[in-house]
CSV table of C-alpha atoms in Angstrom, one decimal:
chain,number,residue,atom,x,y,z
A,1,UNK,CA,111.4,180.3,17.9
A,2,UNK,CA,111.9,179.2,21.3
A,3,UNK,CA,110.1,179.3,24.7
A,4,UNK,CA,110.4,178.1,28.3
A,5,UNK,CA,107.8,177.4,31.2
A,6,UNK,CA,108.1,180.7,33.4
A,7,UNK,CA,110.2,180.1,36.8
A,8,UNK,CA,107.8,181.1,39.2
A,9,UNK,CA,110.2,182.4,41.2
A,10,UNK,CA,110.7,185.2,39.2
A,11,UNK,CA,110.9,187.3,35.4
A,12,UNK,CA,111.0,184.9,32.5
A,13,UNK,CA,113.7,185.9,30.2
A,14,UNK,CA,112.7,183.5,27.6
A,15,UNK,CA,114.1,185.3,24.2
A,16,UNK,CA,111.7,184.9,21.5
A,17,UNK,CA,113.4,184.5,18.0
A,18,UNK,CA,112.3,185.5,14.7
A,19,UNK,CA,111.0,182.9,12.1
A,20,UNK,CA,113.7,180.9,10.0
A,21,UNK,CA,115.3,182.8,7.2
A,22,UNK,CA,113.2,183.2,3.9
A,23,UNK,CA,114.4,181.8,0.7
A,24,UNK,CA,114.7,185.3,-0.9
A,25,UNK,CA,116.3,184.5,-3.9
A,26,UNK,CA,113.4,181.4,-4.4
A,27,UNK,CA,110.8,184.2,-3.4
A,28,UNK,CA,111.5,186.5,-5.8
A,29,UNK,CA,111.7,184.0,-8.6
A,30,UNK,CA,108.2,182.4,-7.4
A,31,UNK,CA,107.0,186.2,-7.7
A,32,UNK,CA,108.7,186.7,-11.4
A,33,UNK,CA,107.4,183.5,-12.8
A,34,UNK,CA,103.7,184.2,-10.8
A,35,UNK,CA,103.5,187.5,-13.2
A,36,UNK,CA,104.5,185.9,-15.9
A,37,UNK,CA,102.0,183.5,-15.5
A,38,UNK,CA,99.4,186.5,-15.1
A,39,UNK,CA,100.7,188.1,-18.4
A,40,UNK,CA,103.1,190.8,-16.9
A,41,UNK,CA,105.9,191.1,-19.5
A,42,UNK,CA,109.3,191.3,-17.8
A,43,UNK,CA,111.0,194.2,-19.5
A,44,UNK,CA,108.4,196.3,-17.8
A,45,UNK,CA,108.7,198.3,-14.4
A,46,UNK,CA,106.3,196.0,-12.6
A,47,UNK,CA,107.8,192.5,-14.3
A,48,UNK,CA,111.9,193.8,-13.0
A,49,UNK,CA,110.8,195.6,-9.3
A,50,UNK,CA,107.6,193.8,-8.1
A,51,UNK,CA,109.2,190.5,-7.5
A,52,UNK,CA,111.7,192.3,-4.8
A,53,UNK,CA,109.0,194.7,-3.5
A,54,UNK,CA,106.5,191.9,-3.2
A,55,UNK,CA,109.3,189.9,-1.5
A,56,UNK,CA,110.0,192.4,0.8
A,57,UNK,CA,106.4,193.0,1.9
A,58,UNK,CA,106.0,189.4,2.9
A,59,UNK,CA,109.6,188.8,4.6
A,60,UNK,CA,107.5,192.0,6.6
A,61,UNK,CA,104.6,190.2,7.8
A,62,UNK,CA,106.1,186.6,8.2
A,63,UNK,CA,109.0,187.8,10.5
A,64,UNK,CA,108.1,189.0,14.1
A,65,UNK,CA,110.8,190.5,16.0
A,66,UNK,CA,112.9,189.2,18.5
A,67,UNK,CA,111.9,189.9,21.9
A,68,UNK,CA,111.9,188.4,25.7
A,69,UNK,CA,108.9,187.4,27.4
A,70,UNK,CA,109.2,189.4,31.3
A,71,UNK,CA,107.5,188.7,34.1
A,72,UNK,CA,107.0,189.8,38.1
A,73,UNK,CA,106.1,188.6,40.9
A,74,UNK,CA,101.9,189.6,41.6
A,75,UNK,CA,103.6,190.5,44.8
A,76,UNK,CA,99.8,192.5,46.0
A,77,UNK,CA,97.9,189.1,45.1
A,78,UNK,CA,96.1,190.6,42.5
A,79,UNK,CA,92.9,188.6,41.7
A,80,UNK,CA,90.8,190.4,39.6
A,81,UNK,CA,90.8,190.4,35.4
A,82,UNK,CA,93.3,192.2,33.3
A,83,UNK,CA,92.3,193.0,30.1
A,84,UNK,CA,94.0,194.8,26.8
A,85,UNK,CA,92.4,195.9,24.5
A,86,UNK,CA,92.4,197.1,21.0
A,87,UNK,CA,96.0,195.5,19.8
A,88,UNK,CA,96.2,196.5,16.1
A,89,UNK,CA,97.5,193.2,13.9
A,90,UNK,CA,97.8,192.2,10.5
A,91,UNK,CA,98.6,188.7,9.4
A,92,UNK,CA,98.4,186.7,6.1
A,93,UNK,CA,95.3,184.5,5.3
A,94,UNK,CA,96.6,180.8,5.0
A,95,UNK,CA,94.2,180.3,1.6
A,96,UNK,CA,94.2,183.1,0.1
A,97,UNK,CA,97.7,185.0,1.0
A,98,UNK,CA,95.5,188.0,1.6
A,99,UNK,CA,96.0,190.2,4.2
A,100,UNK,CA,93.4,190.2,7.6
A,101,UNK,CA,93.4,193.0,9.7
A,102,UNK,CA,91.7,194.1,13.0
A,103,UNK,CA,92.2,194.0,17.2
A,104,UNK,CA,92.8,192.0,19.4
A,105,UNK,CA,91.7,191.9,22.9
A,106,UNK,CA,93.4,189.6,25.4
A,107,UNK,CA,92.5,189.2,29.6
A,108,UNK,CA,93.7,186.8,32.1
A,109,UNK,CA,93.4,186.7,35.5
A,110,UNK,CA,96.7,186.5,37.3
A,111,UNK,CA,98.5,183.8,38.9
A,112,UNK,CA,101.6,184.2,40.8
A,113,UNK,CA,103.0,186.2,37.6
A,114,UNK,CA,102.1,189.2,35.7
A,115,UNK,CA,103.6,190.1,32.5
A,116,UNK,CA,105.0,193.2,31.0
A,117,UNK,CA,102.1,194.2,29.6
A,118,UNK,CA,103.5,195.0,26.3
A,119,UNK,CA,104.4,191.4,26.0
A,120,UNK,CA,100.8,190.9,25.2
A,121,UNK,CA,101.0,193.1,22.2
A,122,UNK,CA,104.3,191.1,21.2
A,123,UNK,CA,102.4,188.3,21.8
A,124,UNK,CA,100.1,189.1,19.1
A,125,UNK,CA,102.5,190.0,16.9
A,126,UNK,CA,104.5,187.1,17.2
A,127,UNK,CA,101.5,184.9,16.2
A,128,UNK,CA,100.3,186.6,13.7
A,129,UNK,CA,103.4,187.0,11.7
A,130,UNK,CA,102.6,183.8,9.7
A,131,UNK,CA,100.2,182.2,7.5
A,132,UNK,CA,96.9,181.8,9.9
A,133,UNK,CA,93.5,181.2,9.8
A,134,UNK,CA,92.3,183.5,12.7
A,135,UNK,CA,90.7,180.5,15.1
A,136,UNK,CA,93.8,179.4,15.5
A,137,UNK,CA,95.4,182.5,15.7
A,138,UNK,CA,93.1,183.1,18.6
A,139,UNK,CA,93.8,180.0,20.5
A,140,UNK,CA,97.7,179.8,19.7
A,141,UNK,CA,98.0,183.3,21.7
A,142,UNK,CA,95.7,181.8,24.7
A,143,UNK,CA,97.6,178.7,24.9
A,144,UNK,CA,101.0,180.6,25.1
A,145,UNK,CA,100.3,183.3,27.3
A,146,UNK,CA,98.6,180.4,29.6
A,147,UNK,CA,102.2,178.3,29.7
A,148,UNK,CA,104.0,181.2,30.5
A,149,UNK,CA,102.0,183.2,33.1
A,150,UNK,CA,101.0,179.8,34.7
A,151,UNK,CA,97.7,182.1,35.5
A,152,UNK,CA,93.9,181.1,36.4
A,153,UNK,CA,92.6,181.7,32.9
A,154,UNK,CA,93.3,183.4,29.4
A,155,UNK,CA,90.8,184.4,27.1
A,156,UNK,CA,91.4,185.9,23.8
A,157,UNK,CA,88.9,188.5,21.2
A,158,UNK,CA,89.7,189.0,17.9
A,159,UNK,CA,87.7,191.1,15.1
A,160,UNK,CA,89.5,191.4,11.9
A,161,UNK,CA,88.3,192.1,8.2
A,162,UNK,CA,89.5,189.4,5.9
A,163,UNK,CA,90.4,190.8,2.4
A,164,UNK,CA,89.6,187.3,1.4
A,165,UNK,CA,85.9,187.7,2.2
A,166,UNK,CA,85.4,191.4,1.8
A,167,UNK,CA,87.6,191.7,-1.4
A,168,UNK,CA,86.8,188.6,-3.7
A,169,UNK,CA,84.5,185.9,-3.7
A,170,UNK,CA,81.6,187.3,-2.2
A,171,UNK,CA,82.9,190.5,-1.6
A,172,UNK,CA,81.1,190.9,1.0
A,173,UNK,CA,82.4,194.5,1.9
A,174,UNK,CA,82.0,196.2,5.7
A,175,UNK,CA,81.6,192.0,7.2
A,176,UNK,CA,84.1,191.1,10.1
A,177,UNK,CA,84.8,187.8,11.9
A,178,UNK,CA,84.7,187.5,15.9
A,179,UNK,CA,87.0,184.8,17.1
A,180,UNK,CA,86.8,184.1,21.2
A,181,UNK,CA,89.6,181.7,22.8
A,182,UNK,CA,89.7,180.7,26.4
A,183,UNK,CA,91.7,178.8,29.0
A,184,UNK,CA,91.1,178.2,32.0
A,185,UNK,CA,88.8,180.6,34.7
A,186,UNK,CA,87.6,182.4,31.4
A,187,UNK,CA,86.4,178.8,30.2
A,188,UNK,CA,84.5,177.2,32.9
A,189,UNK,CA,83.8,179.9,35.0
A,190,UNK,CA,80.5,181.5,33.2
A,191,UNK,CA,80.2,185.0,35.0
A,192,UNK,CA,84.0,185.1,34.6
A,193,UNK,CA,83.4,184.7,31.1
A,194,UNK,CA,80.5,187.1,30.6
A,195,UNK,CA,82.0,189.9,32.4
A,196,UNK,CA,85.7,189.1,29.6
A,197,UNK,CA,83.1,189.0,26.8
A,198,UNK,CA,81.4,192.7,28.2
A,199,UNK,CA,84.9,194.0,28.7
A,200,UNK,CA,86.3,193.3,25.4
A,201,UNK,CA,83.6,193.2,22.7
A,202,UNK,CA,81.1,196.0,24.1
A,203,UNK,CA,83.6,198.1,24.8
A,204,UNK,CA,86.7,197.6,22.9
A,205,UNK,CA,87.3,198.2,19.6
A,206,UNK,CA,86.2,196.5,16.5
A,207,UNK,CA,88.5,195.9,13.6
């Protein structure tokens, strides 16, 4: 994966790569002998297919798409926050392998750029297509999207249910997890903050 500083003389076309190939034939032995080891004989259904469809799933959710990053010039001198809300992700629990899913909500306030706003969405999804632990999930999106909008400040909501937590172990079942990452404006600035915070948890949606 690669990425560039925007030119803040106009769009970054900073092309976003996928991740590095996947071992598939290592995968999908790693799977077989996992089953074995769980008492799955292999002349069954599950002990010849699951090892490719299990591969397949997580090539899935560990490989984000390529795309570029675009920007234009805030050529009005907007000022005020910009906010998406409710991006739908999944990503992959860096303990457990388990999925956790929920929203994301994602503000800045603009600098001399302003993004294509699908490119927060692909921002998402290019960060949570990998092992995570949602904290840094959270502040791996705010620290991009800060470098490349050069803006006044980022600040990032996500509420996801881990499977990990709601699933096993406690199983503690309806219980989501509130991360909140912030550069910036949406850092020191504490009305800034609170109005982000209003925005995007009392209104938005929850995972």
């Amino acid at each position: 994966m690669t990425a560039t500083l925007p030119d803040l003389d106009g769009p970054v076309h900073t092309v976003l790569a996928g991740a590095d190939a996947l071992d598939r034939k290592q995968a999908e032995q790693a799977v077989m002998h996992l089953l074995r080891a769980l008492g799955v004989p292999a002349d069954t259904e599950v002990g010849r297919n699951t090892p490719r469809r299990m591969t397949d799933a997580l090539v899935q959710l560990l490989t984000p798409q390529s795309w570029t990053f675009t920007t234009f010039p805030n050529d009005e001198g907007h000022h005020d926050l910009v906010l998406t809300r409710g991006i739908a992700f999944t990503s992959l629990c860096a303990h457990h392998l388990l999925p956790f899913s929920g929203h994301a909500h994602v503000g800045f306030y603009p600098g001399d750029l302003l993004p294509g706003l699908s490119k927060i969405a692909r921002t998402v999804e290019m960060f949570a297509a990998r092992l995570q632990v949602q904290e840094n999930l959270g502040q791996q999106i705010a620290g991009f999207l800060e470098a490349q909008l050069a803006c006044d400040g980022v600040g990032v909501v996500l509420v996801a249910e881990h499977l990990c937590m709601t699933r096993r172990g406690v199983r503690a079942v309806g219980a989501d997890t509130l991360t909140v990452a912030t550069r910036g404006r949406l850092q020191q600035d504490h009305n800034a903050r609170t109005e982000f915070l209003q925005l995007a948890v009392r209104s938005g949606r929850t995972a």
